[in-house]
Amino acid sequence: MSTRLPTLAVVGATGAVGTVMLDILSSRENVWGEIRLVASPRSAGKRLTVRGEEVEVQPLAPEVFDGVDVAMFDVPDEVSKEWAPVAAERGAVAVDNSGAFRMDPQVPLVVPEVNSDQARERPRGIVSNPNCTTLSMIVAIGALHRAYRLTDLFVASYQAASGSGQEGIDVLRDQTEKVASDRTLGTRPGDVRSAVGELGPFPAPLALNVVPWAGSLKEDGHSSEEMKVRNESRKILGHPDLRVAATCVRVPVITTHALSVHATFDTEVDAGTARDLLAAAPGVVVQDDPAGAEFPTPADVVGTDPTWVGRIRRSVDDPKSLDLFLCGDNLRKGAALNTAQIAEVVAGELTG
């Protein structure tokens, strides 16, 4: 094995997730030698700071991957679909944060706290990062699955505007500004819709509202986000028969997804034991004291790395089921952090 620190390329370095990635790379234990920053030609020449050093952004081209050991992709699906195989052909392991390869049977879908061993099995030279909604719960759910074995997972997600990118953030801020000064809004049908005007990526006003839709329309009325929760959870947990029902809802939160989960297992569960198990699980923080008004909320969790869990209780009507509430920053663990963790797993393999 080589003693040289591996070379990393960050593709999409100037985007919303890429910006968070540079912060993460600057704050985590350094396992990298050279870090190359890559973006579209229009962003080439910009200088960004990573690990305390200014690095010039290079334009995306095949030769940028020459000598690269690991290439992290924080770009749209169509860009990853074209360029991740190019990086792999040039000898890099591509770690992709898009949805382009998640359900490809030759591409592992990895959450290091749950299935890090899968990162070694990559016939196409690509490792995929799950969707941010799945990632906001799967570290905690994976720990429970190892102990009790899941049979059914019922999920209601409360997803932040940043899940729709910078446009989602901007639209929510603009809508909030428009409704803030009128205390009569929200009292008559359609008054909020008329006041906010531009809907942006959302099918209804997000300010003063919740929208029971995220993603695109799929078969039988399900959304793409709901199907991702189902399909990705099955693949990550290695449980193709897991029964999953999800309803994904967009809420007026800037960043950090929340999920209400009803999980059913093969055996009876005890809330206290489950609470202790989750508290000991890597990447999980338990905040669970309803009497003291202690439970996770997006406003308190944003900007942090762990999955936060609270409201842990056994189902009133089923001793094999748990109800719990989870929060996770969808730009950190939900995107950049998990990608960085996968890359570190690969780096450890390359260096011995």
mmCIF file of C-alpha atoms in Angstrom:
data_model
loop_
_atom_site.group_PDB
_atom_site.id
_atom_site.type_symbol
_atom_site.label_atom_id
_atom_site.label_comp_id
_atom_site.label_asym_id
_atom_site.label_seq_id
_atom_site.Cartn_x
_atom_site.Cartn_y
_atom_site.Cartn_z
ATOM 1 C CA MET A 1 0.000 0.000 0.000
ATOM 2 C CA SER A 2 1.132 3.545 -0.711
ATOM 3 C CA THR A 3 2.345 5.818 2.079
ATOM 4 C CA ARG A 4 1.570 8.878 -0.042
ATOM 5 C CA LEU A 5 -1.491 10.760 1.070
ATOM 6 C CA PRO A 6 -4.153 10.344 -1.644
ATOM 7 C CA THR A 7 -5.158 13.142 -3.981
ATOM 8 C CA LEU A 8 -8.759 14.344 -3.782
ATOM 9 C CA ALA A 9 -10.837 16.195 -6.357
ATOM 10 C CA VAL A 10 -13.983 18.063 -5.285
ATOM 11 C CA VAL A 11 -16.263 18.449 -8.308
ATOM 12 C CA GLY A 12 -18.913 21.112 -7.786
ATOM 13 C CA ALA A 13 -16.775 23.005 -5.293
ATOM 14 C CA THR A 14 -18.588 26.315 -5.840
ATOM 15 C CA GLY A 15 -22.135 24.981 -5.259
ATOM 16 C CA ALA A 16 -24.188 24.965 -2.049
ATOM 17 C CA VAL A 17 -23.101 21.470 -1.021
ATOM 18 C CA GLY A 18 -19.562 22.066 -2.292
ATOM 19 C CA THR A 19 -19.242 25.079 -0.017
ATOM 20 C CA VAL A 20 -20.236 22.974 2.974
ATOM 21 C CA MET A 21 -17.808 20.283 1.778
ATOM 22 C CA LEU A 22 -14.863 22.694 1.888
ATOM 23 C CA ASP A 23 -15.769 23.605 5.453
ATOM 24 C CA ILE A 24 -15.960 19.927 6.394
ATOM 25 C CA LEU A 25 -12.627 19.127 4.753
ATOM 26 C CA SER A 26 -11.084 22.024 6.667
ATOM 27 C CA SER A 27 -12.401 20.866 10.047
ATOM 28 C CA ARG A 28 -12.010 17.069 9.927
ATOM 29 C CA GLU A 29 -8.811 15.096 10.452
ATOM 30 C CA ASN A 30 -6.750 15.565 7.306
ATOM 31 C CA VAL A 31 -6.270 12.387 5.287
ATOM 32 C CA TRP A 32 -5.579 14.066 1.950
ATOM 33 C CA GLY A 33 -2.521 15.248 0.102
ATOM 34 C CA GLU A 34 -3.436 17.539 -2.775
ATOM 35 C CA ILE A 35 -7.048 18.744 -2.966
ATOM 36 C CA ARG A 36 -8.185 19.889 -6.395
ATOM 37 C CA LEU A 37 -11.266 22.067 -6.677
ATOM 38 C CA VAL A 38 -13.282 21.572 -9.853
ATOM 39 C CA ALA A 39 -16.383 23.292 -11.231
ATOM 40 C CA SER A 40 -18.006 24.325 -14.488
ATOM 41 C CA PRO A 41 -15.913 26.457 -16.874
ATOM 42 C CA ARG A 42 -17.787 29.607 -15.836
ATOM 43 C CA SER A 43 -16.477 29.179 -12.267
ATOM 44 C CA ALA A 44 -12.922 28.316 -13.279
ATOM 45 C CA GLY A 45 -10.308 30.684 -11.921
ATOM 46 C CA LYS A 46 -12.153 31.459 -8.706
ATOM 47 C CA ARG A 47 -10.077 31.032 -5.565
ATOM 48 C CA LEU A 48 -11.632 29.210 -2.613
ATOM 49 C CA THR A 49 -10.207 28.447 0.803
ATOM 50 C CA VAL A 50 -9.806 24.869 1.998
ATOM 51 C CA ARG A 51 -7.624 23.755 4.938
ATOM 52 C CA GLY A 52 -6.595 27.385 5.368
ATOM 53 C CA GLU A 53 -5.135 27.652 1.867
ATOM 54 C CA GLU A 54 -6.464 29.397 -1.218
ATOM 55 C CA VAL A 55 -6.928 26.989 -4.114
ATOM 56 C CA GLU A 56 -7.818 27.956 -7.678
ATOM 57 C CA VAL A 57 -10.884 26.281 -9.166
ATOM 58 C CA GLN A 58 -10.149 24.215 -12.284
ATOM 59 C CA PRO A 59 -12.634 23.684 -15.124
ATOM 60 C CA LEU A 60 -14.253 20.269 -15.396
ATOM 61 C CA ALA A 61 -12.380 18.277 -18.050
ATOM 62 C CA PRO A 62 -11.089 14.680 -18.352
ATOM 63 C CA GLU A 63 -7.485 15.587 -17.585
ATOM 64 C CA VAL A 64 -8.413 17.141 -14.228
ATOM 65 C CA PHE A 65 -8.768 13.593 -12.889
ATOM 66 C CA ASP A 66 -5.259 12.485 -13.888
ATOM 67 C CA GLY A 67 -3.396 11.483 -10.719
ATOM 68 C CA VAL A 68 -6.566 11.767 -8.599
ATOM 69 C CA ASP A 69 -7.296 8.907 -6.191
ATOM 70 C CA VAL A 70 -10.790 9.939 -5.073
ATOM 71 C CA ALA A 71 -13.183 12.339 -6.806
ATOM 72 C CA MET A 72 -16.211 13.611 -4.883
ATOM 73 C CA PHE A 73 -19.123 14.806 -7.010
ATOM 74 C CA ASP A 74 -21.534 17.420 -5.614
ATOM 75 C CA VAL A 75 -23.286 18.203 -8.888
ATOM 76 C CA PRO A 76 -26.657 17.566 -10.613
ATOM 77 C CA ASP A 77 -27.550 14.056 -11.755
ATOM 78 C CA GLU A 78 -26.862 14.686 -15.421
ATOM 79 C CA VAL A 79 -23.349 15.996 -14.692
ATOM 80 C CA SER A 80 -22.508 13.046 -12.474
ATOM 81 C CA LYS A 81 -23.921 10.600 -15.018
ATOM 82 C CA GLU A 82 -21.520 11.963 -17.637
ATOM 83 C CA TRP A 83 -18.427 12.672 -15.561
ATOM 84 C CA ALA A 84 -18.244 10.111 -12.728
ATOM 85 C CA PRO A 85 -17.476 7.314 -15.239
ATOM 86 C CA VAL A 86 -14.803 9.563 -16.779
ATOM 87 C CA ALA A 87 -13.162 9.968 -13.376
ATOM 88 C CA ALA A 88 -13.290 6.202 -12.852
ATOM 89 C CA GLU A 89 -11.751 5.579 -16.277
ATOM 90 C CA ARG A 90 -8.899 7.922 -15.319
ATOM 91 C CA GLY A 91 -8.197 5.827 -12.202
ATOM 92 C CA ALA A 92 -10.108 7.710 -9.509
ATOM 93 C CA VAL A 93 -12.773 6.267 -7.233
ATOM 94 C CA ALA A 94 -15.839 8.445 -7.807
ATOM 95 C CA VAL A 95 -17.949 9.199 -4.725
ATOM 96 C CA ASP A 96 -21.185 10.626 -6.056
ATOM 97 C CA ASN A 97 -23.720 12.691 -4.128
ATOM 98 C CA SER A 98 -26.302 12.793 -6.921
ATOM 99 C CA GLY A 99 -29.121 10.368 -7.646
ATOM 100 C CA ALA A 100 -27.540 9.125 -10.880
ATOM 101 C CA PHE A 101 -26.227 5.793 -9.578
ATOM 102 C CA ARG A 102 -28.000 5.107 -6.287
ATOM 103 C CA MET A 103 -30.052 2.177 -7.491
ATOM 104 C CA ASP A 104 -27.452 0.796 -9.904
ATOM 105 C CA PRO A 105 -26.778 -2.789 -8.691
ATOM 106 C CA GLN A 106 -23.078 -2.331 -9.561
ATOM 107 C CA VAL A 107 -22.757 0.801 -7.415
ATOM 108 C CA PRO A 108 -22.789 0.487 -3.606
ATOM 109 C CA LEU A 109 -24.992 2.913 -1.675
ATOM 110 C CA VAL A 110 -23.030 3.644 1.480
ATOM 111 C CA VAL A 111 -23.566 5.161 4.905
ATOM 112 C CA PRO A 112 -20.305 4.498 6.781
ATOM 113 C CA GLU A 113 -21.963 4.034 10.190
ATOM 114 C CA VAL A 114 -24.260 1.388 8.675
ATOM 115 C CA ASN A 115 -22.534 -0.440 5.795
ATOM 116 C CA SER A 116 -18.999 0.883 5.274
ATOM 117 C CA ASP A 117 -17.813 -2.548 4.067
ATOM 118 C CA GLN A 118 -19.906 -2.091 0.924
ATOM 119 C CA ALA A 119 -17.605 0.727 -0.246
ATOM 120 C CA ARG A 120 -14.986 -1.873 -1.212
ATOM 121 C CA GLU A 121 -17.319 -3.554 -3.718
ATOM 122 C CA ARG A 122 -17.460 -1.095 -6.611
ATOM 123 C CA PRO A 123 -17.340 -2.779 -10.042
ATOM 124 C CA ARG A 124 -17.844 0.543 -11.832
ATOM 125 C CA GLY A 125 -15.356 2.451 -9.681
ATOM 126 C CA ILE A 126 -18.235 4.508 -8.245
ATOM 127 C CA VAL A 127 -19.699 4.714 -4.729
ATOM 128 C CA SER A 128 -23.043 6.466 -4.273
ATOM 129 C CA ASN A 129 -24.265 8.731 -1.488
ATOM 130 C CA PRO A 130 -27.951 8.406 -0.421
ATOM 131 C CA ASN A 131 -30.615 11.078 -0.657
ATOM 132 C CA CYS A 132 -30.648 13.668 2.123
ATOM 133 C CA THR A 133 -34.042 12.521 3.439
ATOM 134 C CA THR A 134 -32.880 8.926 3.817
ATOM 135 C CA LEU A 135 -29.635 10.101 5.423
ATOM 136 C CA SER A 136 -31.505 12.171 7.989
ATOM 137 C CA MET A 137 -32.812 8.970 9.599
ATOM 138 C CA ILE A 138 -30.861 5.926 8.398
ATOM 139 C CA VAL A 139 -27.946 6.068 10.868
ATOM 140 C CA ALA A 140 -30.356 5.769 13.799
ATOM 141 C CA ILE A 141 -32.648 3.321 12.010
ATOM 142 C CA GLY A 142 -29.642 1.186 11.064
ATOM 143 C CA ALA A 143 -28.623 0.886 14.712
ATOM 144 C CA LEU A 144 -32.138 -0.237 15.658
ATOM 145 C CA HIS A 145 -32.264 -2.656 12.734
ATOM 146 C CA ARG A 146 -29.049 -4.360 13.875
ATOM 147 C CA ALA A 147 -30.545 -4.912 17.311
ATOM 148 C CA TYR A 148 -34.156 -5.790 16.526
ATOM 149 C CA ARG A 149 -34.458 -6.343 12.726
ATOM 150 C CA LEU A 150 -36.918 -4.042 11.005
ATOM 151 C CA THR A 151 -40.014 -5.361 9.279
ATOM 152 C CA ASP A 152 -41.944 -2.131 8.586
ATOM 153 C CA LEU A 153 -41.023 1.537 8.374
ATOM 154 C CA PHE A 154 -43.624 4.319 8.280
ATOM 155 C CA VAL A 155 -42.134 7.756 7.693
ATOM 156 C CA ALA A 156 -43.472 11.312 7.501
ATOM 157 C CA SER A 157 -40.742 13.749 6.525
ATOM 158 C CA TYR A 158 -40.688 17.493 7.157
ATOM 159 C CA GLN A 159 -38.174 18.714 4.603
ATOM 160 C CA ALA A 160 -36.332 22.030 4.532
ATOM 161 C CA ALA A 161 -36.371 24.454 1.614
ATOM 162 C CA SER A 162 -32.640 23.930 0.991
ATOM 163 C CA GLY A 163 -33.511 20.449 -0.250
ATOM 164 C CA SER A 164 -34.611 22.300 -3.394
ATOM 165 C CA GLY A 165 -31.264 24.046 -3.693
ATOM 166 C CA GLN A 166 -30.403 27.712 -3.464
ATOM 167 C CA GLU A 167 -33.580 28.614 -5.362
ATOM 168 C CA GLY A 168 -35.657 27.000 -2.608
ATOM 169 C CA ILE A 169 -33.831 28.986 0.067
ATOM 170 C CA ASP A 170 -34.211 32.266 -1.830
ATOM 171 C CA VAL A 171 -37.914 31.710 -2.519
ATOM 172 C CA LEU A 172 -38.681 30.898 1.121
ATOM 173 C CA ARG A 173 -36.814 33.988 2.334
ATOM 174 C CA ASP A 174 -38.588 36.188 -0.232
ATOM 175 C CA GLN A 175 -41.993 34.737 0.649
ATOM 176 C CA THR A 176 -41.339 35.150 4.377
ATOM 177 C CA GLU A 177 -40.429 38.796 3.875
ATOM 178 C CA LYS A 178 -43.637 39.397 1.926
ATOM 179 C CA VAL A 179 -45.939 37.854 4.553
ATOM 180 C CA ALA A 180 -44.144 39.116 7.671
ATOM 181 C CA SER A 181 -45.765 42.547 7.771
ATOM 182 C CA ASP A 182 -49.376 41.463 7.219
ATOM 183 C CA ARG A 183 -50.858 39.884 10.342
ATOM 184 C CA THR A 184 -54.134 39.112 8.572
ATOM 185 C CA LEU A 185 -52.578 36.541 6.238
ATOM 186 C CA GLY A 186 -53.438 32.907 6.767
ATOM 187 C CA THR A 187 -57.047 33.622 7.682
ATOM 188 C CA ARG A 188 -58.725 33.345 4.265
ATOM 189 C CA PRO A 189 -58.441 30.801 1.448
ATOM 190 C CA GLY A 190 -55.777 31.822 -1.036
ATOM 191 C CA ASP A 191 -54.622 34.965 0.782
ATOM 192 C CA VAL A 192 -51.093 33.650 1.342
ATOM 193 C CA ARG A 193 -50.853 32.454 -2.265
ATOM 194 C CA SER A 194 -51.836 35.899 -3.521
ATOM 195 C CA ALA A 195 -49.390 37.635 -1.204
ATOM 196 C CA VAL A 196 -46.280 35.601 -1.990
ATOM 197 C CA GLY A 197 -46.591 35.584 -5.785
ATOM 198 C CA GLU A 198 -43.585 33.578 -6.986
ATOM 199 C CA LEU A 199 -43.759 29.888 -5.971
ATOM 200 C CA GLY A 200 -40.340 28.879 -7.310
ATOM 201 C CA PRO A 201 -39.680 25.129 -7.013
ATOM 202 C CA PHE A 202 -42.685 24.540 -4.754
ATOM 203 C CA PRO A 203 -46.228 23.736 -5.951
ATOM 204 C CA ALA A 204 -47.804 25.941 -3.262
ATOM 205 C CA PRO A 205 -46.680 28.772 -0.949
ATOM 206 C CA LEU A 206 -44.113 27.586 1.593
ATOM 207 C CA ALA A 207 -44.259 30.593 3.933
ATOM 208 C CA LEU A 208 -47.000 30.154 6.578
ATOM 209 C CA ASN A 209 -47.704 26.740 5.068
ATOM 210 C CA VAL A 210 -46.687 23.105 4.699
ATOM 211 C CA VAL A 211 -46.681 21.459 1.284
ATOM 212 C CA PRO A 212 -47.315 17.686 1.045
ATOM 213 C CA TRP A 213 -45.047 17.264 -1.930
ATOM 214 C CA ALA A 214 -41.308 16.937 -2.592
ATOM 215 C CA GLY A 215 -39.784 15.655 -5.800
ATOM 216 C CA SER A 216 -41.414 14.550 -9.025
ATOM 217 C CA LEU A 217 -44.489 12.438 -9.731
ATOM 218 C CA LYS A 218 -43.980 8.683 -9.847
ATOM 219 C CA GLU A 219 -46.261 5.680 -10.251
ATOM 220 C CA ASP A 220 -49.552 5.511 -8.328
ATOM 221 C CA GLY A 221 -49.250 9.079 -7.002
ATOM 222 C CA HIS A 222 -46.032 8.637 -5.029
ATOM 223 C CA SER A 223 -43.322 11.280 -5.249
ATOM 224 C CA SER A 224 -39.712 10.605 -6.172
ATOM 225 C CA GLU A 225 -38.628 11.573 -2.641
ATOM 226 C CA GLU A 226 -40.987 9.006 -1.140
ATOM 227 C CA MET A 227 -39.709 6.271 -3.422
ATOM 228 C CA LYS A 228 -36.114 7.182 -2.558
ATOM 229 C CA VAL A 229 -36.840 6.678 1.139
ATOM 230 C CA ARG A 230 -38.249 3.232 0.359
ATOM 231 C CA ASN A 231 -35.721 2.007 -2.176
ATOM 232 C CA GLU A 232 -32.603 3.465 -0.582
ATOM 233 C CA SER A 233 -33.476 2.217 2.913
ATOM 234 C CA ARG A 234 -33.872 -1.295 1.523
ATOM 235 C CA LYS A 235 -30.528 -1.158 -0.279
ATOM 236 C CA ILE A 236 -28.516 0.381 2.568
ATOM 237 C CA LEU A 237 -29.873 -2.037 5.167
ATOM 238 C CA GLY A 238 -29.556 -5.029 2.837
ATOM 239 C CA HIS A 239 -33.250 -5.724 3.446
ATOM 240 C CA PRO A 240 -35.063 -6.003 0.074
ATOM 241 C CA ASP A 241 -38.306 -7.135 1.723
ATOM 242 C CA LEU A 242 -38.581 -4.190 4.129
ATOM 243 C CA ARG A 243 -42.060 -2.660 3.940
ATOM 244 C CA VAL A 244 -41.811 1.123 3.740
ATOM 245 C CA ALA A 245 -44.478 3.818 3.527
ATOM 246 C CA ALA A 246 -43.404 7.452 3.275
ATOM 247 C CA THR A 247 -45.105 10.826 2.919
ATOM 248 C CA CYS A 248 -42.711 13.683 2.197
ATOM 249 C CA VAL A 249 -43.726 17.201 3.190
ATOM 250 C CA ARG A 250 -41.930 20.489 2.551
ATOM 251 C CA VAL A 251 -41.951 22.895 5.517
ATOM 252 C CA PRO A 252 -40.859 26.547 5.950
ATOM 253 C CA VAL A 253 -37.425 25.710 7.366
ATOM 254 C CA ILE A 254 -34.220 26.858 5.663
ATOM 255 C CA THR A 255 -31.984 23.855 6.414
ATOM 256 C CA THR A 256 -32.378 20.564 8.345
ATOM 257 C CA HIS A 257 -34.876 17.834 7.610
ATOM 258 C CA ALA A 258 -37.025 16.246 10.318
ATOM 259 C CA LEU A 259 -38.811 12.904 10.245
ATOM 260 C CA SER A 260 -41.494 11.231 12.306
ATOM 261 C CA VAL A 261 -40.890 7.469 12.214
ATOM 262 C CA HIS A 262 -42.984 4.485 13.244
ATOM 263 C CA ALA A 263 -40.722 1.419 13.077
ATOM 264 C CA THR A 264 -41.855 -2.181 13.596
ATOM 265 C CA PHE A 265 -39.443 -5.009 14.384
ATOM 266 C CA ASP A 266 -39.282 -8.802 14.572
ATOM 267 C CA THR A 267 -39.168 -8.747 18.379
ATOM 268 C CA GLU A 268 -40.613 -6.720 21.225
ATOM 269 C CA VAL A 269 -38.775 -3.488 21.957
ATOM 270 C CA ASP A 270 -38.267 -1.473 25.106
ATOM 271 C CA ALA A 271 -38.038 2.302 24.813
ATOM 272 C CA GLY A 272 -35.380 2.631 27.509
ATOM 273 C CA THR A 273 -33.177 -0.024 25.956
ATOM 274 C CA ALA A 274 -33.629 1.508 22.514
ATOM 275 C CA ARG A 275 -32.741 4.921 23.927
ATOM 276 C CA ASP A 276 -29.493 3.544 25.390
ATOM 277 C CA LEU A 277 -28.685 1.744 22.156
ATOM 278 C CA LEU A 278 -29.149 4.909 20.126
ATOM 279 C CA ALA A 279 -27.122 6.975 22.587
ATOM 280 C CA ALA A 280 -24.203 4.582 22.078
ATOM 281 C CA ALA A 281 -24.492 4.515 18.277
ATOM 282 C CA PRO A 282 -21.832 6.407 16.284
ATOM 283 C CA GLY A 283 -23.213 9.525 14.620
ATOM 284 C CA VAL A 284 -26.337 9.698 16.794
ATOM 285 C CA VAL A 285 -27.239 12.125 19.585
ATOM 286 C CA VAL A 286 -30.243 11.410 21.808
ATOM 287 C CA GLN A 287 -32.158 14.445 23.075
ATOM 288 C CA ASP A 288 -35.237 13.016 24.721
ATOM 289 C CA ASP A 289 -36.823 14.622 27.778
ATOM 290 C CA PRO A 290 -40.326 15.812 26.842
ATOM 291 C CA ALA A 291 -41.080 16.794 30.470
ATOM 292 C CA GLY A 292 -38.181 19.232 30.250
ATOM 293 C CA ALA A 293 -39.080 20.328 26.693
ATOM 294 C CA GLU A 294 -35.959 18.595 25.399
ATOM 295 C CA PHE A 295 -36.266 17.152 21.891
ATOM 296 C CA PRO A 296 -34.576 17.926 18.576
ATOM 297 C CA THR A 297 -35.853 20.671 16.271
ATOM 298 C CA PRO A 298 -34.376 21.877 12.974
ATOM 299 C CA ALA A 299 -33.594 25.326 14.389
ATOM 300 C CA ASP A 300 -31.393 23.764 17.072
ATOM 301 C CA VAL A 301 -29.827 21.011 14.961
ATOM 302 C CA VAL A 302 -28.850 23.017 11.846
ATOM 303 C CA GLY A 303 -25.093 23.215 11.294
ATOM 304 C CA THR A 304 -24.328 20.072 13.303
ATOM 305 C CA ASP A 305 -23.172 16.688 12.028
ATOM 306 C CA PRO A 306 -25.047 13.973 13.965
ATOM 307 C CA THR A 307 -28.513 12.538 13.562
ATOM 308 C CA TRP A 308 -30.524 13.818 16.538
ATOM 309 C CA VAL A 309 -33.245 11.591 17.987
ATOM 310 C CA GLY A 310 -36.020 12.300 20.485
ATOM 311 C CA ARG A 311 -39.595 11.418 21.411
ATOM 312 C CA ILE A 312 -38.531 7.754 21.688
ATOM 313 C CA ARG A 313 -41.453 5.692 22.879
ATOM 314 C CA ARG A 314 -42.922 2.246 22.422
ATOM 315 C CA SER A 315 -46.144 2.152 20.454
ATOM 316 C CA VAL A 316 -49.234 2.105 22.662
ATOM 317 C CA ASP A 317 -50.834 -0.646 20.597
ATOM 318 C CA ASP A 318 -47.869 -2.727 19.409
ATOM 319 C CA PRO A 319 -45.005 -3.880 21.674
ATOM 320 C CA LYS A 320 -42.886 -4.544 18.586
ATOM 321 C CA SER A 321 -43.020 -0.920 17.399
ATOM 322 C CA LEU A 322 -41.222 2.297 18.293
ATOM 323 C CA ASP A 323 -42.197 5.886 17.546
ATOM 324 C CA LEU A 324 -39.454 8.490 17.333
ATOM 325 C CA PHE A 325 -38.616 11.917 15.903
ATOM 326 C CA LEU A 326 -35.344 12.613 14.091
ATOM 327 C CA CYS A 327 -33.539 15.668 12.739
ATOM 328 C CA GLY A 328 -30.476 15.920 10.512
ATOM 329 C CA ASP A 329 -28.829 18.787 8.644
ATOM 330 C CA ASN A 330 -29.563 17.942 5.017
ATOM 331 C CA LEU A 331 -26.503 19.824 3.717
ATOM 332 C CA ARG A 332 -24.068 18.231 6.167
ATOM 333 C CA LYS A 333 -24.764 14.578 7.034
ATOM 334 C CA GLY A 334 -27.510 14.657 4.427
ATOM 335 C CA ALA A 335 -25.030 15.453 1.666
ATOM 336 C CA ALA A 336 -21.468 16.747 2.131
ATOM 337 C CA LEU A 337 -20.479 14.990 5.365
ATOM 338 C CA ASN A 338 -21.570 11.515 4.302
ATOM 339 C CA THR A 339 -19.768 11.982 0.981
ATOM 340 C CA ALA A 340 -16.620 13.020 2.864
ATOM 341 C CA GLN A 341 -16.935 10.018 5.187
ATOM 342 C CA ILE A 342 -17.242 7.628 2.241
ATOM 343 C CA ALA A 343 -14.186 9.232 0.648
ATOM 344 C CA GLU A 344 -12.259 8.776 3.911
ATOM 345 C CA VAL A 345 -13.205 5.080 3.957
ATOM 346 C CA VAL A 346 -11.808 4.732 0.432
ATOM 347 C CA ALA A 347 -8.708 6.741 1.371
ATOM 348 C CA GLY A 348 -8.066 4.392 4.286
ATOM 349 C CA GLU A 349 -8.296 1.429 1.926
ATOM 350 C CA LEU A 350 -5.865 3.025 -0.537
ATOM 351 C CA THR A 351 -3.262 3.896 2.092
ATOM 352 C CA GLY A 352 -3.383 0.628 3.949
#
